[in-house]
mmCIF file of C-alpha atoms in Angstrom:
data_model
loop_
_atom_site.group_PDB
_atom_site.id
_atom_site.type_symbol
_atom_site.label_atom_id
_atom_site.label_comp_id
_atom_site.label_asym_id
_atom_site.label_seq_id
_atom_site.Cartn_x
_atom_site.Cartn_y
_atom_site.Cartn_z
ATOM 1 C CA UNK A 1 -87.015 86.895 -55.064
ATOM 2 C CA UNK A 2 -90.207 86.860 -53.473
ATOM 3 C CA UNK A 3 -90.742 85.792 -49.762
ATOM 4 C CA UNK A 4 -92.683 83.118 -48.140
ATOM 5 C CA UNK A 5 -94.011 84.427 -45.096
ATOM 6 C CA UNK A 6 -95.478 83.105 -41.992
ATOM 7 C CA UNK A 7 -97.232 85.465 -39.450
ATOM 8 C CA UNK A 8 -97.489 84.455 -35.544
ATOM 9 C CA UNK A 9 -100.333 86.502 -33.799
ATOM 10 C CA UNK A 10 -103.198 84.949 -31.225
ATOM 11 C CA UNK A 11 -105.270 87.873 -32.670
ATOM 12 C CA UNK A 12 -107.119 87.324 -36.038
ATOM 13 C CA UNK A 13 -107.777 90.890 -36.582
ATOM 14 C CA UNK A 14 -103.908 91.728 -35.909
ATOM 15 C CA UNK A 15 -102.578 89.131 -38.279
ATOM 16 C CA UNK A 16 -105.175 90.500 -40.829
ATOM 17 C CA UNK A 17 -103.897 94.099 -40.550
ATOM 18 C CA UNK A 18 -100.109 92.813 -40.556
ATOM 19 C CA UNK A 19 -100.651 90.823 -43.890
ATOM 20 C CA UNK A 20 -102.753 94.157 -45.380
ATOM 21 C CA UNK A 21 -99.773 96.332 -44.566
ATOM 22 C CA UNK A 22 -96.948 93.681 -46.142
ATOM 23 C CA UNK A 23 -99.221 93.507 -49.257
ATOM 24 C CA UNK A 24 -99.123 97.216 -49.182
ATOM 25 C CA UNK A 25 -95.429 97.385 -48.751
ATOM 26 C CA UNK A 26 -94.685 96.151 -52.325
ATOM 27 C CA UNK A 27 -92.646 93.160 -50.814
ATOM 28 C CA UNK A 28 -92.654 90.737 -53.267
ATOM 29 C CA UNK A 29 -94.438 88.192 -51.332
ATOM 30 C CA UNK A 30 -94.896 84.506 -52.761
ATOM 31 C CA UNK A 31 -97.015 83.299 -49.768
ATOM 32 C CA UNK A 32 -98.299 84.285 -46.368
ATOM 33 C CA UNK A 33 -99.468 82.084 -43.981
ATOM 34 C CA UNK A 34 -100.559 82.054 -40.337
ATOM 35 C CA UNK A 35 -100.377 80.518 -36.911
ATOM 36 C CA UNK A 36 -102.362 81.446 -33.682
ATOM 37 C CA UNK A 37 -99.373 80.968 -31.281
ATOM 38 C CA UNK A 38 -95.936 79.621 -30.873
ATOM 39 C CA UNK A 39 -96.838 76.043 -31.160
ATOM 40 C CA UNK A 40 -98.711 76.541 -34.003
ATOM 41 C CA UNK A 41 -96.053 78.558 -35.583
ATOM 42 C CA UNK A 42 -93.798 75.168 -35.642
ATOM 43 C CA UNK A 43 -96.069 72.912 -36.846
ATOM 44 C CA UNK A 44 -96.586 75.435 -39.705
ATOM 45 C CA UNK A 45 -92.301 76.114 -40.026
ATOM 46 C CA UNK A 46 -91.957 72.135 -40.284
ATOM 47 C CA UNK A 47 -94.900 71.368 -43.689
ATOM 48 C CA UNK A 48 -93.712 74.936 -45.327
ATOM 49 C CA UNK A 49 -90.424 76.464 -46.217
ATOM 50 C CA UNK A 50 -90.538 79.919 -44.871
ATOM 51 C CA UNK A 51 -88.322 82.895 -45.660
ATOM 52 C CA UNK A 52 -89.307 85.161 -42.833
ATOM 53 C CA UNK A 53 -91.491 85.021 -39.452
ATOM 54 C CA UNK A 54 -93.570 88.109 -37.975
ATOM 55 C CA UNK A 55 -94.441 87.157 -34.551
ATOM 56 C CA UNK A 56 -96.046 88.510 -31.593
ATOM 57 C CA UNK A 57 -94.391 88.110 -28.045
ATOM 58 C CA UNK A 58 -97.422 87.940 -25.875
ATOM 59 C CA UNK A 59 -99.099 84.835 -26.970
ATOM 60 C CA UNK A 60 -101.220 81.828 -24.960
ATOM 61 C CA UNK A 61 -99.989 78.040 -25.177
ATOM 62 C CA UNK A 62 -96.335 79.074 -26.500
ATOM 63 C CA UNK A 63 -95.048 82.714 -26.788
ATOM 64 C CA UNK A 64 -93.290 84.404 -29.375
ATOM 65 C CA UNK A 65 -90.140 84.646 -27.400
ATOM 66 C CA UNK A 66 -90.081 80.854 -26.584
ATOM 67 C CA UNK A 67 -90.895 80.071 -30.428
ATOM 68 C CA UNK A 68 -87.689 82.266 -31.436
ATOM 69 C CA UNK A 69 -85.768 80.172 -28.858
ATOM 70 C CA UNK A 70 -87.131 77.097 -29.857
ATOM 71 C CA UNK A 71 -85.985 78.019 -33.724
ATOM 72 C CA UNK A 72 -82.566 78.576 -32.788
ATOM 73 C CA UNK A 73 -81.980 75.123 -31.442
ATOM 74 C CA UNK A 74 -83.117 73.671 -34.694
ATOM 75 C CA UNK A 75 -80.389 73.822 -37.909
ATOM 76 C CA UNK A 76 -83.218 73.798 -40.201
ATOM 77 C CA UNK A 77 -85.107 76.601 -38.844
ATOM 78 C CA UNK A 78 -82.150 78.731 -37.156
ATOM 79 C CA UNK A 79 -81.676 80.591 -40.637
ATOM 80 C CA UNK A 80 -84.906 82.031 -40.787
ATOM 81 C CA UNK A 81 -85.312 85.959 -40.305
ATOM 82 C CA UNK A 82 -87.495 87.131 -37.462
ATOM 83 C CA UNK A 83 -89.116 90.065 -36.995
ATOM 84 C CA UNK A 84 -91.212 90.876 -33.770
ATOM 85 C CA UNK A 85 -94.303 92.766 -33.755
ATOM 86 C CA UNK A 86 -94.999 94.281 -30.412
ATOM 87 C CA UNK A 87 -97.112 96.538 -28.288
ATOM 88 C CA UNK A 88 -94.864 95.987 -25.263
ATOM 89 C CA UNK A 89 -92.199 98.868 -25.108
ATOM 90 C CA UNK A 90 -91.106 98.197 -21.145
ATOM 91 C CA UNK A 91 -87.632 98.494 -20.719
ATOM 92 C CA UNK A 92 -87.365 95.006 -19.274
ATOM 93 C CA UNK A 93 -89.035 93.391 -22.324
ATOM 94 C CA UNK A 94 -86.831 96.041 -24.618
ATOM 95 C CA UNK A 95 -83.780 94.280 -23.028
ATOM 96 C CA UNK A 96 -85.366 90.537 -23.347
ATOM 97 C CA UNK A 97 -86.244 91.122 -26.511
ATOM 98 C CA UNK A 98 -82.263 92.632 -27.380
ATOM 99 C CA UNK A 99 -81.121 89.373 -26.127
ATOM 100 C CA UNK A 100 -82.700 87.242 -28.617
ATOM 101 C CA UNK A 101 -81.169 89.243 -31.029
ATOM 102 C CA UNK A 102 -84.365 89.956 -33.099
ATOM 103 C CA UNK A 103 -84.884 93.310 -34.754
ATOM 104 C CA UNK A 104 -88.620 94.717 -33.254
ATOM 105 C CA UNK A 105 -91.289 96.832 -34.835
ATOM 106 C CA UNK A 106 -93.700 98.421 -32.898
ATOM 107 C CA UNK A 107 -97.430 98.282 -33.295
ATOM 108 C CA UNK A 108 -99.150 100.838 -34.471
ATOM 109 C CA UNK A 109 -96.675 100.764 -37.515
ATOM 110 C CA UNK A 110 -96.937 101.945 -41.214
ATOM 111 C CA UNK A 111 -96.385 99.913 -44.381
ATOM 112 C CA UNK A 112 -93.374 102.006 -44.923
ATOM 113 C CA UNK A 113 -91.662 101.170 -41.799
ATOM 114 C CA UNK A 114 -92.279 97.602 -42.321
ATOM 115 C CA UNK A 115 -91.124 97.276 -45.621
ATOM 116 C CA UNK A 116 -87.511 99.352 -44.401
ATOM 117 C CA UNK A 117 -87.444 96.561 -41.742
ATOM 118 C CA UNK A 118 -87.506 93.952 -44.126
ATOM 119 C CA UNK A 119 -85.418 95.240 -46.825
ATOM 120 C CA UNK A 120 -82.686 95.340 -44.474
ATOM 121 C CA UNK A 121 -83.126 91.887 -42.668
ATOM 122 C CA UNK A 122 -83.736 90.145 -45.694
ATOM 123 C CA UNK A 123 -81.957 92.559 -48.793
ATOM 124 C CA UNK A 124 -85.114 91.873 -50.571
ATOM 125 C CA UNK A 125 -86.605 94.755 -52.356
ATOM 126 C CA UNK A 126 -89.546 95.206 -55.257
ATOM 127 C CA UNK A 127 -88.044 94.010 -58.212
ATOM 128 C CA UNK A 128 -85.263 92.211 -57.272
ATOM 129 C CA UNK A 129 -84.625 88.919 -59.180
ATOM 130 C CA UNK A 130 -83.531 85.597 -57.847
ATOM 131 C CA UNK A 131 -80.196 83.853 -58.555
ATOM 132 C CA UNK A 132 -80.835 80.855 -57.431
ATOM 133 C CA UNK A 133 -82.475 78.127 -59.700
ATOM 134 C CA UNK A 134 -85.367 75.756 -58.240
ATOM 135 C CA UNK A 135 -84.770 72.225 -58.486
ATOM 136 C CA UNK B 1 -64.824 52.452 -61.762
ATOM 137 C CA UNK B 2 -63.426 55.381 -59.648
ATOM 138 C CA UNK B 3 -64.663 58.740 -60.815
ATOM 139 C CA UNK B 4 -62.430 61.563 -58.963
ATOM 140 C CA UNK B 5 -64.480 64.879 -58.204
ATOM 141 C CA UNK B 6 -61.966 67.791 -58.331
ATOM 142 C CA UNK B 7 -62.435 71.066 -56.332
ATOM 143 C CA UNK B 8 -65.027 72.979 -57.922
ATOM 144 C CA UNK B 9 -66.167 69.792 -59.695
ATOM 145 C CA UNK B 10 -69.665 67.376 -60.176
ATOM 146 C CA UNK B 11 -69.788 63.909 -61.386
ATOM 147 C CA UNK B 12 -72.681 61.907 -61.624
ATOM 148 C CA UNK B 13 -73.137 57.899 -62.948
ATOM 149 C CA UNK B 14 -75.643 55.277 -62.935
ATOM 150 C CA UNK B 15 -73.459 52.392 -62.649
ATOM 151 C CA UNK B 16 -73.292 50.138 -59.980
ATOM 152 C CA UNK B 17 -69.812 49.198 -60.266
ATOM 153 C CA UNK B 18 -68.593 52.757 -59.889
ATOM 154 C CA UNK B 19 -67.759 55.006 -56.884
ATOM 155 C CA UNK B 20 -67.422 58.707 -56.677
ATOM 156 C CA UNK B 21 -64.776 60.021 -54.593
ATOM 157 C CA UNK B 22 -63.445 63.808 -53.619
ATOM 158 C CA UNK B 23 -59.814 65.138 -51.572
ATOM 159 C CA UNK B 24 -59.110 67.433 -49.402
ATOM 160 C CA UNK B 25 -62.720 68.752 -48.395
ATOM 161 C CA UNK B 26 -61.607 71.627 -45.948
ATOM 162 C CA UNK B 27 -64.108 74.323 -45.983
ATOM 163 C CA UNK B 28 -65.209 73.302 -49.621
ATOM 164 C CA UNK B 29 -68.079 71.274 -49.149
ATOM 165 C CA UNK B 30 -69.315 67.626 -50.448
ATOM 166 C CA UNK B 31 -72.836 66.699 -51.534
ATOM 167 C CA UNK B 32 -74.011 63.477 -52.693
ATOM 168 C CA UNK B 33 -77.029 62.522 -53.710
ATOM 169 C CA UNK B 34 -78.360 58.495 -54.144
ATOM 170 C CA UNK B 35 -81.386 57.264 -55.562
ATOM 171 C CA UNK B 36 -82.019 53.339 -54.490
ATOM 172 C CA UNK B 37 -84.094 52.498 -56.820
ATOM 173 C CA UNK B 38 -82.164 53.629 -59.761
ATOM 174 C CA UNK B 39 -78.383 53.685 -58.954
ATOM 175 C CA UNK B 40 -77.953 56.971 -59.935
ATOM 176 C CA UNK B 41 -75.834 59.156 -57.970
ATOM 177 C CA UNK B 42 -73.759 62.289 -58.027
ATOM 178 C CA UNK B 43 -71.199 64.247 -56.303
ATOM 179 C CA UNK B 44 -70.541 67.912 -55.844
ATOM 180 C CA UNK B 45 -67.144 69.513 -54.550
ATOM 181 C CA UNK B 46 -68.208 73.332 -53.957
ATOM 182 C CA UNK B 47 -66.043 76.024 -52.629
ATOM 183 C CA UNK B 48 -67.998 79.196 -51.374
ATOM 184 C CA UNK B 49 -71.624 80.047 -50.480
ATOM 185 C CA UNK B 50 -72.758 82.695 -52.932
ATOM 186 C CA UNK B 51 -72.157 82.981 -56.630
ATOM 187 C CA UNK B 52 -73.282 86.959 -56.223
ATOM 188 C CA UNK B 53 -69.476 88.090 -55.414
ATOM 189 C CA UNK B 54 -68.177 86.612 -58.764
ATOM 190 C CA UNK B 55 -71.083 85.865 -61.530
ATOM 191 C CA UNK B 56 -68.380 85.706 -64.150
ATOM 192 C CA UNK B 57 -66.440 82.605 -62.625
ATOM 193 C CA UNK B 58 -69.968 81.234 -61.537
ATOM 194 C CA UNK B 59 -70.725 81.298 -65.528
ATOM 195 C CA UNK B 60 -67.502 79.903 -66.237
ATOM 196 C CA UNK B 61 -67.598 77.276 -63.415
ATOM 197 C CA UNK B 62 -71.171 76.867 -61.387
ATOM 198 C CA UNK B 63 -69.373 74.055 -59.359
ATOM 199 C CA UNK B 64 -67.692 76.891 -57.272
ATOM 200 C CA UNK B 65 -70.541 78.178 -55.346
ATOM 201 C CA UNK B 66 -73.100 76.764 -53.160
ATOM 202 C CA UNK B 67 -75.993 78.112 -54.966
ATOM 203 C CA UNK B 68 -75.702 78.126 -58.641
ATOM 204 C CA UNK B 69 -73.975 74.269 -58.141
ATOM 205 C CA UNK B 70 -76.175 72.390 -56.021
ATOM 206 C CA UNK B 71 -79.387 73.048 -58.426
ATOM 207 C CA UNK B 72 -77.171 71.288 -61.121
ATOM 208 C CA UNK B 73 -76.541 68.261 -58.740
ATOM 209 C CA UNK B 74 -80.038 67.769 -58.526
ATOM 210 C CA UNK B 75 -81.014 68.571 -62.257
ATOM 211 C CA UNK B 76 -78.163 65.842 -63.650
ATOM 212 C CA UNK B 77 -79.548 63.435 -61.669
ATOM 213 C CA UNK B 78 -82.882 63.776 -62.972
ATOM 214 C CA UNK B 79 -81.662 63.382 -66.346
ATOM 215 C CA UNK B 80 -80.300 59.996 -65.435
ATOM 216 C CA UNK B 81 -83.874 59.160 -63.945
ATOM 217 C CA UNK B 82 -83.413 59.617 -60.306
ATOM 218 C CA UNK B 83 -86.815 61.294 -58.961
ATOM 219 C CA UNK B 84 -86.483 64.031 -56.114
ATOM 220 C CA UNK B 85 -88.472 62.758 -53.346
ATOM 221 C CA UNK B 86 -86.010 59.646 -53.406
ATOM 222 C CA UNK B 87 -82.799 61.174 -53.180
ATOM 223 C CA UNK B 88 -80.606 60.679 -50.272
ATOM 224 C CA UNK B 89 -78.671 63.786 -49.843
ATOM 225 C CA UNK B 90 -75.386 63.802 -47.647
ATOM 226 C CA UNK B 91 -73.057 66.630 -46.528
ATOM 227 C CA UNK B 92 -69.432 66.846 -45.715
ATOM 228 C CA UNK B 93 -66.915 69.289 -44.858
ATOM 229 C CA UNK B 94 -67.669 72.937 -43.998
ATOM 230 C CA UNK B 95 -64.358 73.091 -41.779
ATOM 231 C CA UNK B 96 -62.800 75.892 -40.425
ATOM 232 C CA UNK B 97 -59.340 76.997 -42.338
ATOM 233 C CA UNK B 98 -57.932 77.595 -38.454
ATOM 234 C CA UNK B 99 -56.790 75.342 -35.827
ATOM 235 C CA UNK B 100 -59.158 77.771 -33.424
ATOM 236 C CA UNK B 101 -62.180 77.698 -35.318
ATOM 237 C CA UNK B 102 -62.694 81.047 -33.135
ATOM 238 C CA UNK B 103 -59.851 82.778 -35.345
ATOM 239 C CA UNK B 104 -61.084 81.724 -38.562
ATOM 240 C CA UNK B 105 -62.945 85.350 -39.553
ATOM 241 C CA UNK B 106 -64.186 84.585 -43.031
ATOM 242 C CA UNK B 107 -65.898 80.912 -41.737
ATOM 243 C CA UNK B 108 -66.366 80.122 -45.207
ATOM 244 C CA UNK B 109 -66.933 76.432 -44.258
ATOM 245 C CA UNK B 110 -69.822 77.586 -41.915
ATOM 246 C CA UNK B 111 -71.212 80.010 -44.287
ATOM 247 C CA UNK B 112 -71.062 77.501 -46.955
ATOM 248 C CA UNK B 113 -73.393 74.979 -44.620
ATOM 249 C CA UNK B 114 -75.645 77.507 -43.790
ATOM 250 C CA UNK B 115 -76.319 78.504 -47.437
ATOM 251 C CA UNK B 116 -76.905 74.904 -48.601
ATOM 252 C CA UNK B 117 -79.216 74.165 -45.665
ATOM 253 C CA UNK B 118 -81.293 77.249 -46.708
ATOM 254 C CA UNK B 119 -81.357 76.158 -50.462
ATOM 255 C CA UNK B 120 -82.018 72.306 -49.668
ATOM 256 C CA UNK B 121 -85.128 74.146 -47.092
ATOM 257 C CA UNK B 122 -86.435 76.274 -49.990
ATOM 258 C CA UNK B 123 -86.533 73.394 -52.377
ATOM 259 C CA UNK B 124 -87.904 70.776 -49.847
ATOM 260 C CA UNK B 125 -85.013 68.644 -49.973
ATOM 261 C CA UNK B 126 -84.262 66.482 -46.190
ATOM 262 C CA UNK B 127 -80.457 65.832 -45.651
ATOM 263 C CA UNK B 128 -80.665 62.015 -44.639
ATOM 264 C CA UNK B 129 -76.948 62.713 -43.279
ATOM 265 C CA UNK B 130 -74.245 65.285 -42.255
ATOM 266 C CA UNK B 131 -70.741 65.684 -40.358
ATOM 267 C CA UNK B 132 -70.029 69.070 -40.850
ATOM 268 C CA UNK B 133 -67.647 71.819 -38.867
ATOM 269 C CA UNK B 134 -64.368 71.008 -36.876
ATOM 270 C CA UNK B 135 -60.942 71.371 -38.429
ATOM 271 C CA UNK B 136 -60.039 68.156 -39.888
ATOM 272 C CA UNK B 137 -59.782 67.534 -44.225
ATOM 273 C CA UNK B 138 -62.138 64.917 -45.311
ATOM 274 C CA UNK B 139 -62.381 62.579 -48.189
ATOM 275 C CA UNK B 140 -65.604 61.465 -49.314
ATOM 276 C CA UNK B 141 -66.662 58.326 -51.075
ATOM 277 C CA UNK B 142 -70.251 57.468 -52.648
ATOM 278 C CA UNK B 143 -70.486 54.049 -53.462
ATOM 279 C CA UNK B 144 -73.341 53.282 -55.994
ATOM 280 C CA UNK B 145 -73.689 49.914 -55.373
ATOM 281 C CA UNK B 146 -74.942 49.962 -52.276
ATOM 282 C CA UNK B 147 -75.552 54.358 -52.054
ATOM 283 C CA UNK B 148 -73.361 54.156 -48.809
ATOM 284 C CA UNK B 149 -70.629 57.006 -48.029
ATOM 285 C CA UNK B 150 -67.626 56.744 -46.431
ATOM 286 C CA UNK B 151 -65.394 59.520 -44.717
ATOM 287 C CA UNK B 152 -61.668 59.558 -44.250
ATOM 288 C CA UNK B 153 -60.029 61.493 -41.724
ATOM 289 C CA UNK B 154 -56.568 61.340 -41.165
ATOM 290 C CA UNK B 155 -56.317 57.577 -42.494
ATOM 291 C CA UNK B 156 -59.724 56.561 -40.582
ATOM 292 C CA UNK B 157 -62.721 55.377 -42.203
ATOM 293 C CA UNK B 158 -66.049 55.490 -40.995
ATOM 294 C CA UNK B 159 -69.635 55.637 -42.525
ATOM 295 C CA UNK B 160 -71.515 58.542 -42.875
#
């Protein structure tokens, strides 16, 4: 199975770094699309089937935690896996993110750490074949 | 003619005179598809979410599992002339098999629904109507004359 990934960060430089890490991780990718904030991400999720969202927290317009809450309230989006990519290490923030029940990877991270987290979350690893037939 | 769909079974028709029926939808899912232009309709009655738990059984009867049955439901309808973009999808079942859903440790009904939503989402298919969850057993009927889907719970009919 190849993953369809949405990368959400208000920094285009950070989006590029995350996407480069994804490609270097060896995780099979079908597609990677980008959004600059939570609102743009919701629009992208409505238009594209996505397996995994990598999301920053502190963003203008709509933050990452607001996006996660919104996704949880929509049945079609609630099944999508989410990883928070954050540089905020404060205890308060960690508690807030823990309450949302999503795994967190801290910046800076390396492709191997990202790969381990994605495999543990999705079960997808390099070379895995899909049991599902597209229709 | 009334066409009966058994448990872990699938049927299709393109006759406006037919109706397709399945009984005893508890934690199982009943999934109907209907193309209003061609009158092609189909119904699937699946029991479990994922074929990976028993690939031998899935090979023997793919209609037992959501991930192996649903693609066949669509592919067979295409063979009869249905088009994906026109298909109306309706879903019923996915109930808890316990009186109190909190005691339903395996949550098969809920997992069936999650698997189906994920699969349809991946394939760009929207659900037109659904009635899932609860604890009641449902009978589901697809009327190919109109495309209407009716549900019967405890002897009372309503339209989905």
